[in-house]
PDB file of C-alpha atoms in Angstrom:
ATOM      1  CA  MET A 169      -1.339  49.158  35.744  1.00  0.00           C
ATOM      2  CA  ASN A 170      -3.210  47.227  38.444  1.00  0.00           C
ATOM      3  CA  PHE A 171      -4.168  43.695  38.545  1.00  0.00           C
ATOM      4  CA  LEU A 172      -7.853  44.470  37.916  1.00  0.00           C
ATOM      5  CA  LEU A 173      -7.436  46.518  34.920  1.00  0.00           C
ATOM      6  CA  GLU A 174      -5.128  43.963  33.263  1.00  0.00           C
ATOM      7  CA  LEU A 175      -7.592  41.113  34.114  1.00  0.00           C
ATOM      8  CA  ILE A 176     -10.543  43.167  32.648  1.00  0.00           C
ATOM      9  CA  VAL A 177      -8.702  43.824  29.455  1.00  0.00           C
ATOM     10  CA  SER A 178      -7.496  40.104  29.197  1.00  0.00           C
ATOM     11  CA  ILE A 179     -11.000  38.932  29.362  1.00  0.00           C
ATOM     12  CA  PHE A 180     -11.967  40.901  26.790  1.00  0.00           C
ATOM     13  CA  LEU A 181      -9.285  40.261  24.533  1.00  0.00           C
ATOM     14  CA  LEU A 182      -9.795  36.317  25.354  1.00  0.00           C
ATOM     15  CA  ILE A 183     -13.576  36.498  24.439  1.00  0.00           C
ATOM     16  CA  GLY A 184     -12.948  38.721  21.090  1.00  0.00           C
ATOM     17  CA  GLY A 185     -10.043  36.139  20.219  1.00  0.00           C
ATOM     18  CA  VAL A 186     -12.483  33.047  21.141  1.00  0.00           C
ATOM     19  CA  PHE A 187     -15.413  34.699  18.727  1.00  0.00           C
ATOM     20  CA  ILE A 188     -12.898  35.264  16.071  1.00  0.00           C
ATOM     21  CA  LEU A 189     -11.477  31.861  16.155  1.00  0.00           C
ATOM     22  CA  VAL A 190     -15.119  30.364  15.991  1.00  0.00           C
ATOM     23  CA  GLY A 191     -16.005  32.815  13.232  1.00  0.00           C
ATOM     24  CA  SER A 192     -13.007  31.741  11.208  1.00  0.00           C
ATOM     25  CA  ILE A 193     -13.370  27.940  11.934  1.00  0.00           C
ATOM     26  CA  GLY A 194     -17.262  28.308  10.804  1.00  0.00           C
ATOM     27  CA  LEU A 195     -16.102  30.214   7.516  1.00  0.00           C
ATOM     28  CA  VAL A 196     -14.118  27.013   6.651  1.00  0.00           C
ATOM     29  CA  ARG A 197     -16.401  24.302   7.783  1.00  0.00           C
ATOM     30  CA  LEU A 198     -19.832  25.139   6.932  1.00  0.00           C
ATOM     31  CA  PRO A 199     -21.031  23.677   3.638  1.00  0.00           C
ATOM     32  CA  ASP A 200     -22.603  26.494   1.455  1.00  0.00           C
ATOM     33  CA  PHE A 201     -22.376  30.141   1.091  1.00  0.00           C
ATOM     34  CA  PHE A 202     -25.497  31.267   2.901  1.00  0.00           C
ATOM     35  CA  MET A 203     -24.490  29.295   6.027  1.00  0.00           C
ATOM     36  CA  ARG A 204     -20.742  30.427   5.629  1.00  0.00           C
ATOM     37  CA  LEU A 205     -21.988  34.003   5.505  1.00  0.00           C
ATOM     38  CA  HIS A 206     -23.254  34.021   9.153  1.00  0.00           C
ATOM     39  CA  ALA A 207     -19.654  33.116  10.508  1.00  0.00           C
ATOM     40  CA  PRO A 208     -17.917  36.262   9.482  1.00  0.00           C
ATOM     41  CA  THR A 209     -20.934  38.470  10.171  1.00  0.00           C
ATOM     42  CA  LYS A 210     -21.861  37.245  13.392  1.00  0.00           C
ATOM     43  CA  ALA A 211     -19.245  35.871  15.288  1.00  0.00           C
ATOM     44  CA  THR A 212     -16.209  37.625  13.855  1.00  0.00           C
ATOM     45  CA  THR A 213     -18.191  41.150  14.493  1.00  0.00           C
ATOM     46  CA  LEU A 214     -18.519  40.278  18.226  1.00  0.00           C
ATOM     47  CA  GLY A 215     -14.907  39.271  18.119  1.00  0.00           C
ATOM     48  CA  MET A 216     -13.809  42.622  17.031  1.00  0.00           C
ATOM     49  CA  GLY A 217     -15.886  44.402  19.148  1.00  0.00           C
ATOM     50  CA  GLY A 218     -14.382  42.434  22.035  1.00  0.00           C
ATOM     51  CA  LEU A 219     -10.861  43.325  21.212  1.00  0.00           C
ATOM     52  CA  LEU A 220     -11.704  47.067  20.456  1.00  0.00           C
ATOM     53  CA  ILE A 221     -13.395  47.385  23.938  1.00  0.00           C
ATOM     54  CA  ALA A 222     -10.453  45.864  25.543  1.00  0.00           C
ATOM     55  CA  SER A 223      -8.193  48.313  23.486  1.00  0.00           C
ATOM     56  CA  MET A 224     -10.567  51.400  24.555  1.00  0.00           C
ATOM     57  CA  ILE A 225     -10.384  50.407  28.417  1.00  0.00           C
ATOM     58  CA  LEU A 226      -6.536  50.173  28.216  1.00  0.00           C
ATOM     59  CA  PHE A 227      -5.939  53.469  26.261  1.00  0.00           C
ATOM     60  CA  THR A 228      -8.840  55.392  28.356  1.00  0.00           C
ATOM     61  CA  VAL A 229      -6.887  54.409  31.462  1.00  0.00           C
ATOM     62  CA  ARG A 230      -3.175  54.768  30.167  1.00  0.00           C
ATOM     63  CA  GLU A 231      -3.766  58.185  28.679  1.00  0.00           C
ATOM     64  CA  PRO A 232      -5.647  61.065  29.704  1.00  0.00           C
ATOM     65  CA  GLY A 233      -9.183  61.602  28.186  1.00  0.00           C
ATOM     66  CA  ILE A 234     -11.583  59.265  26.539  1.00  0.00           C
ATOM     67  CA  SER A 235     -10.519  56.865  23.977  1.00  0.00           C
ATOM     68  CA  VAL A 236     -12.884  57.641  21.155  1.00  0.00           C
ATOM     69  CA  HIS A 237     -11.206  55.840  18.202  1.00  0.00           C
ATOM     70  CA  GLU A 238     -12.004  52.364  18.953  1.00  0.00           C
ATOM     71  CA  LEU A 239     -15.647  53.239  19.989  1.00  0.00           C
ATOM     72  CA  LEU A 240     -15.846  54.810  16.339  1.00  0.00           C
ATOM     73  CA  ILE A 241     -14.382  51.654  14.613  1.00  0.00           C
ATOM     74  CA  THR A 242     -16.627  49.358  16.749  1.00  0.00           C
ATOM     75  CA  LEU A 243     -20.054  51.506  15.821  1.00  0.00           C
ATOM     76  CA  PHE A 244     -18.752  51.569  11.944  1.00  0.00           C
ATOM     77  CA  LEU A 245     -18.316  47.961  12.029  1.00  0.00           C
ATOM     78  CA  PHE A 246     -21.642  47.134  13.648  1.00  0.00           C
ATOM     79  CA  ILE A 247     -23.269  49.283  11.082  1.00  0.00           C
ATOM     80  CA  THR A 248     -21.539  48.089   8.135  1.00  0.00           C
ATOM     81  CA  ALA A 249     -21.352  44.147   8.655  1.00  0.00           C
ATOM     82  CA  PRO A 250     -25.021  43.312   8.447  1.00  0.00           C
ATOM     83  CA  VAL A 251     -25.602  45.553   5.663  1.00  0.00           C
ATOM     84  CA  SER A 252     -22.623  43.970   3.715  1.00  0.00           C
ATOM     85  CA  ALA A 253     -23.969  40.590   4.806  1.00  0.00           C
ATOM     86  CA  HIS A 254     -27.426  41.444   3.421  1.00  0.00           C
ATOM     87  CA  MET A 255     -26.003  42.551   0.104  1.00  0.00           C
ATOM     88  CA  MET A 256     -23.821  39.506  -0.515  1.00  0.00           C
ATOM     89  CA  ALA A 257     -26.786  37.417   0.321  1.00  0.00           C
ATOM     90  CA  LYS A 258     -29.182  39.165  -2.157  1.00  0.00           C
ATOM     91  CA  THR A 259     -26.726  38.781  -4.780  1.00  0.00           C
ATOM     92  CA  ALA A 260     -25.995  35.294  -4.167  1.00  0.00           C
ATOM     93  CA  LEU A 261     -29.882  34.454  -4.066  1.00  0.00           C
ATOM     94  CA  HIS A 262     -29.997  36.453  -7.368  1.00  0.00           C
ATOM     95  CA  GLN A 263     -26.965  34.562  -9.160  1.00  0.00           C
ATOM     96  CA  LYS A 264     -28.847  31.445  -7.886  1.00  0.00           C
ATOM     97  CA  ASN A 265     -25.858  29.898  -6.228  1.00  0.00           C
ATOM     98  CA  LYS A 266     -25.941  26.240  -5.030  1.00  0.00           C
ATOM     99  CA  MET A 267     -27.308  25.341  -1.329  1.00  0.00           C
ATOM    100  CA  ILE A 268     -27.580  22.417   0.553  1.00  0.00           C
ATOM    101  CA  GLU A 269     -30.976  20.587   1.434  1.00  0.00           C
ATOM    102  CA  ARG A 270     -30.353  21.596   5.105  1.00  0.00           C
ATOM    103  CA  THR A 271     -30.140  25.514   4.410  1.00  0.00           C
ATOM    104  CA  THR A 272     -33.582  26.804   5.827  1.00  0.00           C
ATOM    105  CA  GLY A 273     -35.767  29.336   4.165  1.00  0.00           C
ATOM    106  CA  GLN A 274     -35.759  27.494   0.905  1.00  0.00           C
ATOM    107  CA  HIS A 275     -39.385  27.797   0.458  1.00  0.00           C
ATOM    108  CA  LEU A 276     -38.744  31.511   0.333  1.00  0.00           C
ATOM    109  CA  ILE A 277     -36.222  31.694  -2.476  1.00  0.00           C
ATOM    110  CA  ALA A 278     -38.678  31.436  -5.492  1.00  0.00           C
ATOM    111  CA  ARG A 279     -40.643  34.324  -4.441  1.00  0.00           C
ATOM    112  CA  ALA A 280     -37.627  36.440  -3.482  1.00  0.00           C
ATOM    113  CA  ARG A 281     -35.983  35.940  -7.105  1.00  0.00           C
ATOM    114  CA  GLN A 282     -39.108  37.263  -8.615  1.00  0.00           C
ATOM    115  CA  GLN A 283     -39.234  40.163  -6.925  1.00  0.00           C
ATOM    116  CA  LYS A 284     -37.948  43.187  -9.175  1.00  0.00           C
ATOM    117  CA  ALA A 285     -36.610  46.356  -8.530  1.00  0.00           C
ATOM    118  CA  PRO A 286     -39.285  49.513  -8.060  1.00  0.00           C
ATOM    119  CA  GLU A 287     -39.424  51.457 -11.367  1.00  0.00           C
ATOM    120  CA  VAL A 288     -38.300  55.141 -11.302  1.00  0.00           C
ATOM    121  CA  LYS A 289     -41.233  57.568 -12.583  1.00  0.00           C
ATOM    122  CA  PRO A 290     -39.795  60.247 -14.618  1.00  0.00           C
ATOM    123  CA  SER A 291     -39.847  63.729 -12.771  1.00  0.00           C
ATOM    124  CA  LEU A 292     -41.562  66.668 -14.177  1.00  0.00           C
ATOM    125  CA  ASN A 293     -38.157  68.569 -14.551  1.00  0.00           C
ATOM    126  CA  ASP A 294     -36.566  66.183 -16.797  1.00  0.00           C
TER     127      ASP A 294
END
């Protein structure tokens, strides 16, 4: 391997590692659930993206052909992380988890808790 390839892979690994470290520290240090939710879903997702891009570059150059596995993992991670974060936040909202005063958007909480699921109308086939 040449020096340029090793440098590019190392940079992506370092960037990914820093994002994962920041996300992990944020998960431990932030005070309430809603603030803690952003650390793993934002920073750690970007960190995993950096690690997977480094792996994709390395294995594409080492082996003949394009390394698609890492691309598919990255795509799956970027699609599922926001959806799971939204579901956890919605559940915590309806479970009335405690939050500190600094948490933004508290004026929207009462309105969001009043929302009900849409009613399903019976079909003609039933």
